[in-house]
Amino acid sequence: VEPFIEKMDELDRTLKTLDWGNAIVDESDLTSISEKLKTISEIIVNELDSDKNEALANIDPLREAMSEEKFAALQAKIEESYSTQKQTVLDGESRINEILKKASEEARALTDEEAAEIDRIQLQMKETGIRYLSESETESNAILKQLKDNASQLTAEQASDVIKNALSAKDETIKAAEEQYKGILLEAQR
């Protein structure tokens, strides 16, 4: 579960930097976030497939105790449940990519509504991943509670990182402008 949470946190930091920094979404942002999303979605989908196969294997002993029709209905219900979860994850990945692509094409930052939608999808993906990657319901509930308790601390740390990055970018821009100015002055004096 830990590597998954780390990947989600990395994605979250990247998206928060875009959102809080009011940064214009460019092609490199789009590529970076798409790759991170794809990795996260693959982790969840692979685990869903594994859990589905395990669930189907676990009901196999019931084959003899149930009518063929009821057993087939039970199998279909399990298949449908996992299929719905997988589709939700894939739709979320697709929607985030769609939002970012639109912002990139329009050379603009994310709107508040877009950022809120991305946050909602991300939270849903994180909860699904934790629920299915955990060994038990107790473990997943404990992890989700711990993440909820740590959310405000993480948000403050992320905001601090965004501010540091913005200040660093500002300083670099000022330095480059000063160097350009000095170069122009030297040329003018010649």
Backbone as a ProteinNet text record, in pm:
[ID]
protein_1_A
[PRIMARY]
VEPFIEKMDELDRTLKTLDWGNAIVDESDLTSISEKLKTISEIIVNELDSDKNEALANIDPLREAMSEEKFAALQAKIEESYSTQKQTVLDGESRINEILKKASEEARALTDEEAAEIDRIQLQMKETGIRYLSESETESNAILKQLKDNASQLTAEQASDVIKNALSAKDETIKAAEEQYKGILLEAQR
[TERTIARY]
83.2	0	88	199.3	286.1	334.9	385.1	429.5	315.8	196	80	53.1	56.1	30.2	137.8	262.1	370.7	346.3	300.7	271.2	156.5	53.8	-59.7	-14.2	71.2	120.4	204.5	285	367.4	277.8	173.8	78	8.7	-30.9	-99.1	-11.1	117.3	209.1	220.8	230.2	242.3	117.7	1.2	-123	-143.3	-105.8	-119.8	-27.7	92.2	185.2	122.5	58	-10.5	-123.9	-205.6	-325.2	-289.6	-212.2	-181.8	-89.8	-3	86.2	18.3	-107.8	-184.4	-102.9	-31.4	59.3	-17.4	30.9	-26.3	14.5	-82	-55.7	11.7	131.2	200.3	212.6	272.7	283.2	362.3	467.6	547.6	467.4	383.3	295.5	198.5	140.6	44.2	107.6	227	296.4	331.4	388.4	429.7	311.2	203.6	86.5	19.8	11.9	-47.4	28.2	160.8	241.8	218	211.3	186.4	47.9	-50.5	-186.8	-194.3	-126.6	-127.5	-69.2	40.5	102.1	6.1	-56.2	-149.9	-269.9	-324.8	-440	-403.4	-284.3	-240.8	-228.1	-174.9	-163.6	-301	-396.9	-532	-598.6	-592.4	-658.9	-599.5	-467.9	-405.2	-449.8	-460.2	-506.2	-652.5	-733.9	-874.2	-886.7	-807.3	-809.9	-769.7	-664.7	-616.9	-723.9	-783.7	-887.9	-1010.9	-1045.1	-1159.5	-1132.4	-1012.9	-978.6	-980.2	-932.2	-934.1	-1077.6	-1162.4	-1303.3	-1374	-1345.3	-1407.3	-1357.8	-1230.7	-1176	-1235.5	-1260	-1315.1	-1458.6	-1533.1	-1672.2	-1683.4	-1575.9	-1579.8	-1633.1	-1596.6	-1652.5	-1805.7	-1864.9	-2011.1	-2080.3	-2002.1	-2056.9	-2146.5	-2102.3	-2177.8	-2300.1	-2294.6	-2402.8	-2514.5	-2488.7	-2587.3	-2631.4	-2746.1	-2787.7	-2693.1	-2684	-2594.6	-2632.7	-2761.9	-2811.6	-2772.7	-2788.7	-2753.6	-2602.8	-2526.1	-2381.2	-2335	-2393.6	-2358.2	-2395.6	-2510.1	-2552.6	-2455.2	-2407.2	-2311.1	-2179.3	-2133.7	-2012.2	-2029	-2142.2	-2168.4	-2170.4	-2228	-2233.6	-2092.7	-2007.2	-1868.6	-1796.2	-1809.9	-1745.4	-1790.9	-1921.6	-1976.9	-1925	-1918.2	-1870.3	-1726.9	-1639.8	-1500	-1487	-1567.7	-1564.9	-1605.8	-1706.7	-1752.1	-1642.1	-1573.9	-1465.1	-1352.2	-1316.3	-1210	-1248.2	-1372.5	-1416.8	-1417	-1453.6	-1452.4	-1310.3	-1213.7	-1072.9	-1026.9	-1055.6	-1012.4	-1081.6	-1209.3	-1281.6	-1221.4	-1183	-1120.9	-989.9	-907.1	-779.5	-804.7	-900.8	-932.6	-982.8	-1066.7	-1123.6	-1015.3	-924.7	-816.1	-731.3	-697.4	-618.5	-691.2	-821.4	-902.8	-900.3	-915.2	-913.3	-777.8	-670.5	-536	-505.8	-550.7	-526.7	-596.4	-719.1	-793.4	-722.5	-678	-607.3	-477.5	-408.8	-282.9	-306.9	-409.3	-441.2	-480.5	-545.4	-588.9	-482.6	-366.7	-253.2	-299.1	-359.3	-410.8	-393.4	-415.9	-412.4	-545	-548.4	-671.9	-770.9	-897.9	-1000.4	-1024.6	-1090	-1122	-1210	-1303.7	-1394	-1315.7	-1222.9	-1142.6	-1054.6	-992.7	-907.4	-989.4	-1110.9	-1197.9	-1238.5	-1267.7	-1304.7	-1187	-1067.7	-948.2	-925.3	-941.2	-925.6	-1023.8	-1148.2	-1251.3	-1215	-1171.9	-1135.3	-1013.8	-915.3	-795.3	-829.7	-916.2	-956.8	-1025.4	-1111.4	-1181.9	-1081.8	-983	-882.5	-799.8	-763.6	-683.3	-760.5	-887.4	-968.8	-987.3	-1011.6	-1026.5	-896.7	-785	-656.4	-627.8	-648.2	-621.3	-714.2	-840.1	-937.2	-897.6	-853.5	-823.6	-679.4	-586.1	-447.4	-423	-510.1	-496.3	-533.2	-473.6	-498.3	-633.3	-684.3	-811.8	-886	-1012	-1093.4	-1044	-999.8	-947.7	-824.1	-734.2	-613.3	-648.7	-739.4	-774.6	-840.7	-927	-991.5	-888.4	-791.1	-686.3	-602.1	-567.6	-487.3	-565.1	-692.6	-774.6	-790.8	-808.3	-820.2	-689.3	-577	-446.9	-424.3	-460.2	-444.5	-531.8	-652.6	-742.9	-685.8	-630.5	-570.8	-449.1	-373.5	-251.5	-276.5	-398.2	-427.4	-394	-430.6	-404.2	-254.7	-181.3	-35.9	26.8	-17.2	35.9	5.2	-115.6	-154.6	-65.6	-36.8	50	191	241.7	375.2	377.6	270.9	263.5	259	183.2	175.4	312.7	383.2	517.5	610.2	601.3	683	649.9	522.3	480.4	536.5	529	580.9	731.5	802.9	947.7	982.3	910.2	935.3	904.6	797.5	761.3	867	914	1017.4	1146.6	1180.2	1300.7	1288.9	1173.6	1151.1	1157.6	1102.2	1105	1249.1	1327.2	1467.4	1545.5	1520	1588.3	1550.7	1423.9	1376.8	1440.1	1446.1	1508.3	1656.5	1724.7	1867.2	1889.6	1806.4	1820.1	1794.1	1693.8	1663.1	1777.5	1836.5	1949.9	2069.2	2095.3	2205.9	2179.6	2057.4	2021.5	2037.8	1996.5	2008.6	2155.1	2239.9	2382.5	2442.7	2400.1	2448.1	2408.3	2287	2239.4	2316.3	2341.9	2419.2	2560.5	2622.4	2757	2755.9	2658.5	2647.2	2624.5	2544	2513.7	2637.5	2720.7	2841.5	2949.8	2947	3046.6	3018.5
-119.4	0	126.3	119.8	236.5	293.3	208.8	264.9	335	280.5	342.4	480.1	489.3	617.4	719	673.4	763.3	815.7	729.3	772.2	873.4	848.2	940.7	1075.1	1072.5	1196.3	1275.4	1204.1	1269.2	1337.8	1267.9	1326.2	1446.5	1433.1	1541	1665.2	1647.2	1760.9	1830.9	1753	1810.4	1891.4	1835.1	1905.5	2028.3	2017.8	2132.8	2246.2	2211.5	2313.5	2389.6	2317.1	2382.6	2471.2	2414.1	2483.8	2605	2584.9	2693.2	2797	2754.5	2849	2920.6	2882.5	2939.5	2933.2	2821.4	2803.9	2764.9	2812.8	2775.3	2631.1	2548.3	2407.6	2398.7	2340	2324.6	2176.2	2149.9	2013.5	1923.5	1977.9	1895	1857.3	1949.8	1918.4	1807.2	1823.4	1726.3	1588.1	1579.7	1451.9	1391.8	1472.2	1425.1	1371.6	1448	1407.6	1286.7	1282.2	1166.7	1038.7	1046.9	929	883.6	979.3	944.7	882.5	941.7	888.3	747.6	726.1	593.9	489.5	520.8	427.7	396	498.6	480.6	396.8	428.1	352.6	206.8	182.5	44.1	-33.1	31.6	-34	-74.7	18.7	-9.6	-117.7	-103.4	-198.9	-339.2	-349.1	-480	-543.2	-461.2	-514	-554.6	-476.4	-513.2	-646.2	-664.6	-791.9	-907.7	-887	-990.2	-1023.4	-920.5	-941.7	-1009.8	-972.6	-1036.4	-1185.4	-1217.8	-1358.7	-1436.2	-1371.9	-1435.2	-1455.9	-1355.3	-1366.3	-1477.8	-1485.8	-1591.3	-1729.4	-1739	-1867.1	-1902.9	-1803.9	-1829	-1879.9	-1842	-1889.9	-2023.6	-2070	-2194.5	-2312.6	-2326.6	-2438.7	-2434.5	-2319.4	-2308.2	-2364.6	-2392.2	-2441	-2563.1	-2653.6	-2778.1	-2754.1	-2651.8	-2626.5	-2540.9	-2479.5	-2389	-2443.7	-2395.2	-2430.2	-2360.1	-2414.7	-2356.4	-2211.5	-2185.4	-2050.6	-1951.1	-1990.4	-1901.2	-1879.2	-1985.1	-1971.3	-1877.1	-1890.8	-1802.6	-1657.9	-1638.9	-1504.1	-1443.4	-1524.8	-1478.7	-1440	-1523.9	-1492.7	-1362.3	-1347.5	-1227.5	-1102.9	-1116.6	-1003.1	-961	-1057.1	-1027.2	-961.8	-1019.6	-964.6	-820.4	-796.8	-662.9	-562	-604.3	-515.2	-469.9	-564.2	-528.7	-450.4	-485.4	-414.2	-267.9	-244.6	-108.4	-28.3	-90.4	-22.6	13.4	-82.6	-57.4	57.3	55.9	159.8	296.5	302	428.4	484.6	396.9	439.5	490.7	414.3	452.4	580.6	595.1	718.3	838.9	818.7	926.5	969.1	871.8	901.5	980.2	933.6	998.5	1141.7	1160.9	1293.6	1392.6	1348.7	1438.1	1476.9	1378.9	1407.8	1504.8	1486.7	1574.3	1718.4	1734.9	1868.6	1935.3	1861.4	1917.1	1948.7	1863.4	1886.3	2014.2	2032.9	2152.9	2278.3	2274.5	2390.1	2415	2308.4	2321.4	2381.5	2331	2382.6	2529.6	2569.7	2708.7	2794.9	2735.5	2804.4	2883.9	2811.9	2876.9	2786.5	2845.2	2770.1	2696.3	2605.2	2534.8	2631.9	2617.5	2695.7	2630.8	2704.1	2648.7	2524.1	2527.3	2413.7	2292.2	2314.9	2204.1	2145.1	2230.4	2182.9	2103.1	2149.3	2077.8	1941.8	1936.7	1808.8	1711.8	1762.1	1677.5	1625.9	1712.8	1670.7	1559.2	1574.4	1474.1	1339.5	1343.1	1219.6	1155.5	1238.3	1188.5	1119.6	1181.6	1124.4	990	984.1	859.8	750	786.2	689.3	642.1	735.6	700.7	604.9	636	549.9	411.5	406.2	276.4	197.2	262.7	195.1	140.5	222	177.7	63.7	74.6	-29.1	-164.8	-163.9	-291.4	-337.3	-246.4	-286.1	-333.2	-295.3	-335.9	-482.4	-542.7	-685.1	-709.3	-606.4	-623.5	-490.3	-499.4	-377.9	-294.7	-361.5	-291	-209.3	-271.4	-201.5	-81.3	-101.2	9.9	123.2	90.9	196	271.7	199	263.4	356.7	311.3	394	517.7	500.8	615.2	715.3	665.4	755	831.6	762.4	826.5	932.7	901.1	998.5	1121.4	1097.9	1209.6	1297	1233	1306.6	1387.5	1334.2	1400.5	1498.9	1505.5	1585.6	1733.2	1791.2	1934.7	1961.7	1871.2	1887.7	1878.4	1780.9	1766.4	1889.4	1941.1	2058	2177.2	2195.6	2305.7	2286.4	2161.9	2134.6	2157.3	2114.1	2132.7	2281.3	2358	2502	2566	2522.1	2573.9	2543.1	2419.7	2381.3	2467.2	2491.7	2573	2714.2	2769.6	2905.4	2909.2	2809.5	2803.8	2795.6	2709.3	2695	2824.8	2892.2	3018	3125	3130.6	3228.4	3198.6	3071.8	3032.4	3071.6	3046.1	3081.8	3233.7	3307.3	3453.2	3503.1	3447.3	3487.6	3458.2	3342.3	3306.5	3402.6	3438.6	3531.2	3668.9	3716.2	3846.8	3842.9	3735.9	3723	3724	3648.9	3644.4	3782.7	3853.4	3987.4	4084.2	4073.5	4161	4134.4	4005.3	3970.7	4023.5	4012.7	4063.8	4215.7	4282.2	4427.7	4470	4399.8	4430.5	4410.6	4305.7	4279.2	4389.8	4438.9	4547.7	4675.9	4703.1	4822	4816.7	4699.7	4684.4	4708.8	4656.2	4676.7	4823.2	4889.1	5030	5118.2	5079.1	5156.1	5138.4	5032.8	5008.9	5098.3
0	0	0	72	87	-46.8	-139.8	-268.8	-344.5	-333.4	-397.4	-338.5	-206.9	-140	-179.4	-188.8	-230.4	-372	-462.5	-600.2	-600.1	-519.5	-511.5	-454.5	-353	-293.7	-394	-471.6	-574.3	-678.8	-720.4	-814.9	-752.3	-627	-556.9	-547.9	-514.5	-506.4	-642.2	-747.7	-881.8	-917.1	-889.6	-920.9	-832.1	-704.5	-614.3	-658.9	-706.2	-754.8	-870.8	-960.7	-1073.4	-1023.8	-935.9	-889.5	-803.3	-698.5	-606.2	-667.3	-756.7	-822	-936.7	-961.7	-1072.1	-1201.8	-1216.2	-1329.8	-1455.5	-1566.9	-1695.7	-1723.9	-1759.1	-1787.6	-1923.7	-1925.7	-2053.8	-2088.6	-2203.4	-2254.8	-2159.3	-2097.5	-2006.5	-1881.4	-1832.8	-1719.5	-1758	-1874.9	-1924.7	-1933.9	-1991.4	-2007.3	-1871.3	-1783.7	-1651.4	-1571.2	-1567.3	-1489.3	-1552.7	-1684.7	-1753	-1721.4	-1719.8	-1687.9	-1543.7	-1451.7	-1311.6	-1294.8	-1361.5	-1355.4	-1412	-1523.9	-1587.8	-1493	-1427.1	-1332.5	-1218.3	-1163.3	-1052.2	-1096.6	-1212.2	-1263.2	-1285.9	-1340.9	-1364.6	-1234	-1130.9	-1000.1	-950.7	-956.6	-907.1	-991.8	-1124	-1213.6	-1196.5	-1185.8	-1165.9	-1034.8	-930.5	-802.3	-809	-878.9	-895.6	-969.5	-1074.1	-1147.7	-1056.2	-978.6	-886.8	-782.1	-724.4	-623.6	-684.3	-806.5	-874.2	-892.8	-941.1	-961.6	-830.3	-724.9	-593.1	-544.2	-564.5	-523.4	-600.4	-729.7	-810.5	-766.1	-732.9	-684.7	-548.1	-464.9	-332.1	-336.4	-439.1	-446.4	-518.8	-578.9	-655.4	-574.9	-446	-368.5	-357.6	-379.7	-372.6	-496.9	-599.1	-725.6	-705	-617.8	-593.7	-505.3	-420	-324.9	-384.9	-500.1	-560.8	-695.4	-737.5	-873.6	-970.7	-1089.3	-1190.2	-1219.5	-1222.3	-1251	-1141.6	-1014.7	-902.9	-896.3	-924	-921.9	-1033	-1150.6	-1262.7	-1230.7	-1164	-1125.9	-1024.6	-930.4	-831.6	-898.9	-990.9	-1066	-1143.9	-1209	-1288.6	-1200.4	-1080.3	-988	-945.6	-917.8	-880	-997	-1114.8	-1234.8	-1258.6	-1246.2	-1269.8	-1167.7	-1042.6	-937	-964.3	-996.2	-1024	-1154.6	-1251.2	-1379.3	-1360.8	-1278.4	-1250.1	-1181.2	-1083.8	-1014.4	-1111.4	-1196.9	-1295.5	-1388.2	-1436	-1528.4	-1462.2	-1334.7	-1260.7	-1253.5	-1227	-1219.9	-1356.2	-1460.8	-1595.9	-1642.7	-1608.1	-1642.9	-1569.6	-1443.5	-1366.8	-1428.7	-1466	-1532.3	-1660.3	-1738.9	-1865.8	-1844.4	-1743.8	-1717.7	-1673.5	-1585.8	-1542.8	-1662.8	-1746	-1865.8	-1959	-1971.3	-2056.2	-2004.5	-1873.4	-1812.3	-1836.7	-1811.1	-1827.7	-1973.8	-2063.3	-2205.7	-2251.8	-2206	-2243.3	-2192	-2066.1	-2008.9	-2085	-2121.7	-2196.6	-2334.9	-2403.3	-2537.6	-2534.1	-2424.2	-2410.8	-2342.2	-2313.8	-2250.3	-2127.6	-2033.5	-1913.1	-1791.8	-1676	-1550.7	-1532.9	-1437.2	-1405.7	-1339.8	-1372.8	-1303.4	-1167.2	-1077.8	-945.9	-959.2	-1054	-1074.8	-1124.5	-1216.7	-1268.7	-1159.2	-1079.8	-970.3	-869.8	-839.6	-745.4	-801.9	-930.9	-992.6	-991.1	-1021	-1017	-874.9	-774.5	-634.5	-599.6	-643	-613.9	-677.5	-803	-873.6	-806	-771.7	-704.6	-573.1	-494	-366	-388.4	-486.8	-518.7	-559.9	-642.2	-684.8	-564.7	-477.2	-359.8	-269.6	-245.5	-159.2	-220.5	-350.5	-418.4	-409.2	-438	-431.5	-293.4	-192.7	-55.2	-16	-52.2	-16.9	-76.4	-201.7	-267.2	-248.4	-222.8	-201.1	-57.5	33.4	173.2	188.8	290.7	315.2	383.4	450.8	521.1	525.9	558.6	572.7	690.6	796.2	913.9	875.8	796.8	754.5	666.7	572.4	482.5	559.9	654.9	736	819.8	874.8	954.4	867.1	747.6	656.7	615	578	537.2	650.7	775	889.5	910.6	901.6	919.7	810.9	687.2	579.1	602.6	650.9	679.3	791.2	894.9	1006.9	961.5	865.4	818.9	704.7	654.8	535.5	554.2	668.1	686.1	696.4	760.8	771	632.1	551.6	416.3	332.6	346.8	269.5	304.4	431.2	473.3	417.6	421.8	366.7	216.3	148.1	3.3	-31	45.5	20.6	40.3	142.4	167.8	50	-2.4	-118.4	-240.4	-263.2	-377.3	-364.4	-243.5	-220.8	-242.8	-189	-208.8	-357.7	-429.9	-573.9	-648.4	-609	-675.1	-647.6	-523.7	-490.1	-564.9	-575.3	-648.4	-795.3	-855.1	-995.5	-1013.1	-917.1	-921.9	-917.9	-824	-811.6	-939	-997.8	-1122.8	-1235.7	-1242.7	-1346.2	-1328.2	-1204.8	-1176.3	-1213.3	-1176	-1206.3	-1357.1	-1431.2	-1577.1	-1637.9	-1584.4	-1635.6	-1606.4	-1487.5	-1453.4	-1544.1	-1572.4	-1661.6	-1802.6	-1847.4	-1979.6	-1982.5	-1875.3	-1864.6	-1868.8	-1793.2	-1792.4	-1931.6	-1999	-2134.4	-2230.1	-2217.2	-2303.1	-2273	-2144.5	-2107.7	-2165.3	-2157.6	-2213.8	-2363.9	-2430	-2576.3	-2608.1	-2527.4	-2550.4	-2528.6	-2433.7	-2405.1	-2511.3	-2585.4	-2689.6	-2803.1
[MASK]
++++++++++++++++++++++++++++++++++++++++++++++++++++++++++++++++++++++++++++++++++++++++++++++++++++++++++++++++++++++++++++++++++++++++++++++++++++++++++++++++++++++++++++++++++++++++++++++

